[in-house]
Amino acid sequence: MADLCSLTLKEAIEAAKKDGPGPLIDAFAKRAQAVNPKLNAFLRFDPSKIENGKGAPLYGVPISIKDNICIDGREVTCASKILEKHVPPYNATVIEKLKTAGATLFSQCNMDEFAFGSSCETSAFGPCKNPWDLMRVPGGSSGGSAASVAADMTVAALGSDTGGSIRQPAALCGVVGVKPTYGRVSRYGLIAFGSSFDQIGPFAKTVEDAAILMNIISGHDPKDSTSSPEKMPDLTQALKRDVKGLKIGLPKEYFIEGIDPEVEKSVRAAAEIYKKLGAEIKQVSLPHTEHSVAVYYIVAVAEASSNLGRFDGVEYGLRVPTKDLREMYFETRDRGFGREAKRRILLGTFVLSAGYYEAYYLKGQKVRTLIRQDFEKAFKEVDVILSPTSPTPAFKIGEKAADPIAMYLSDIFTIPANLAGIPAMSVPCGFTSGGLPIGLQLMARPFDEATMLRAAYSFEQETGIYKKKPKLD
Ligand code: GLN
């Protein structure tokens, strides 16, 4: 019998249909027990709660959830001390949808604290490691979701992406990760970081698996006022090995100094493969790209500082008892938040404060519009834009931890899609000479996940790169 843990979602669905979910869940529980001590990808796992979903599309299949998505009755921490022991009394909409589809909510995944980071090192519960090299980071902030899928500890996972937190770890761990169009997936029950950026999306072993999950989690939700009524086609039906005539753009501003030469080579080779498959490759320009990181670290931290105001020791998680209320707020927030969270709360409060609001926040929003307009122009000429997902492969644990700017720059290629609200994804496109995965980013027009996934699927099926697995045993 094939190893159950290495099955794709599509295969696992068939296996659970045939033999029931028991053998599948047992195999993953064993695997997680053996591998998690090495990786720290799961903060908690509970294989006992198999849904009664016989006949439902994901019946029994174990799916893992980033620890910032609320599950009724289970602790959810955002990998922060301030939320330790916080048990939400309701399900996020994506959780309701997974439960209705019969999935087993298998585990809750490690992440950067409040999704602030690109390495999973800011977790209050210890860093997660990259299954391809335990000395390296899995990327972040959804590092646990990416590492657990890559290490066959789960069939697939959900993460969230505010500035790259699905795509960058997917690239660094060699799996598929999709950030849907802003508004495609309900944010209800996702603990907010940057409300005008955040999107939940899938991590999977194949593009087809990601499409299956996208079909399940997407759709309008009256509980999220930013959720879109736009209809989504069945994405699994969109997966054809056909890119003939598709216009693909390579943005000249994305092939810059500082990008790892092996990453650049691999992405350029991917463009050649598309050409061979019949796509038309064109250079495009996204002239405001260089301002993306600066704008993001103004607007997103402003939203974060406002969203994190509610964690004050009164309603959620940690409370440090002191003699008066004011002191209780101070002590709780001081002990509850880690360094990166404090840095962002301070920065965000500053850029929103009287006298600085116009100079920073408002100006940031205006540049954000210019970045969105860059994409609108480019998508008049091309259907899909290709780029590296991350300028480098997985870096060493500790390498960038003391230098926030170096860490922030690792999101340079992923942040623009969040600023513009467009769909974007990462698909494995090769390996470095040292054996580390490289990710190819695809971006598409708003709500055109179908074209993006078709292009990713054609590449994946042509190259078969996704079949290679890390050796952990
Ligand atoms: N790494 C980026 C940040 O630290 C993006 C994080 C995310 O998408 N949640 O803000």
Coordinates of N, CA and C and ligand atoms in Angstrom, one line a residue, residues 66 114-118 140-141 160-166 193 198 296-297 300 340 344 407-408 410-411 415 418, ligand 1:
K66 N -4.0 27.3 10.2 CA -3.1 28.3 10.8 C -3.8 28.8 12.1
F114 N 1.0 36.8 15.5 CA 0.0 37.7 14.9 C 0.2 37.8 13.4
A115 N 1.0 36.9 12.8 CA 1.3 36.9 11.4 C 2.3 38.0 11.0
F116 N 3.0 38.4 11.9 CA 4.0 39.5 11.7 C 5.4 38.8 11.5
G117 N 5.7 38.6 10.2 CA 7.0 38.0 10.0 C 7.1 37.2 8.7
S118 N 8.3 36.8 8.3 CA 8.6 36.0 7.1 C 9.4 34.8 7.4
G140 N 7.4 32.6 6.4 CA 6.3 33.0 7.3 C 5.4 34.0 6.6
S141 N 4.4 34.3 7.3 CA 4.1 33.9 8.6 C 3.5 32.5 8.7
S160 N -3.0 32.3 6.0 CA -3.5 33.6 5.7 C -2.3 34.4 5.1
D161 N -2.7 35.4 4.3 CA -1.7 36.1 3.5 C -2.1 37.6 3.5
T162 N -1.2 38.4 4.2 CA -1.4 39.9 4.3 C -0.4 40.6 3.4
G163 N 0.8 40.0 3.3 CA 1.9 40.6 2.5 C 2.7 39.5 1.9
G164 N 2.2 38.2 1.9 CA 3.0 37.1 1.3 C 3.0 35.9 2.2
S165 N 2.3 35.9 3.3 CA 2.4 34.8 4.3 C 1.9 33.5 3.8
I166 N 1.2 33.4 2.7 CA 1.0 32.0 2.1 C 2.0 31.7 1.1
F193 N -5.1 41.1 11.0 CA -3.8 41.8 11.1 C -4.0 43.1 10.3
D198 N -5.7 41.2 4.4 CA -5.8 39.8 4.8 C -6.7 38.9 3.9
Y296 N 3.5 49.3 2.3 CA 2.9 48.2 3.1 C 3.3 48.4 4.6
Y297 N 4.5 48.7 4.9 CA 4.9 48.9 6.3 C 4.4 50.2 6.9
A300 N -0.2 48.7 6.4 CA -0.5 47.4 7.1 C -0.3 47.5 8.7
E340 N 8.4 42.0 17.9 CA 8.0 42.4 16.6 C 6.5 43.0 16.6
R344 N 5.5 46.9 15.7 CA 4.4 47.3 14.7 C 3.3 48.1 15.3
M407 N 14.5 41.5 6.9 CA 13.4 40.5 6.9 C 12.2 41.1 6.0
Y408 N 12.0 42.4 6.2 CA 10.8 43.0 5.4 C 11.1 42.9 3.9
S410 N 12.3 40.6 2.3 CA 12.1 39.3 1.7 C 10.7 39.2 1.1
D411 N 9.8 40.2 1.4 CA 8.4 40.2 0.9 C 8.3 41.1 -0.3
I415 N 4.3 41.5 -1.7 CA 3.5 42.6 -1.1 C 2.6 43.3 -2.2
N418 N -1.0 42.1 -2.6 CA -1.9 42.4 -1.5 C -2.3 43.9 -1.5
Ligands
GLN1 N1 6.0 39.0 6.1 C1 5.0 40.1 6.0 C2 4.9 40.8 7.3 O1 5.6 40.5 8.1 C3 3.7 39.4 5.5 C4 3.0 38.8 6.6 C5 1.7 38.2 6.3 O2 1.4 38.1 5.1 N2 0.9 37.9 7.3 O3 4.0 41.7 7.4

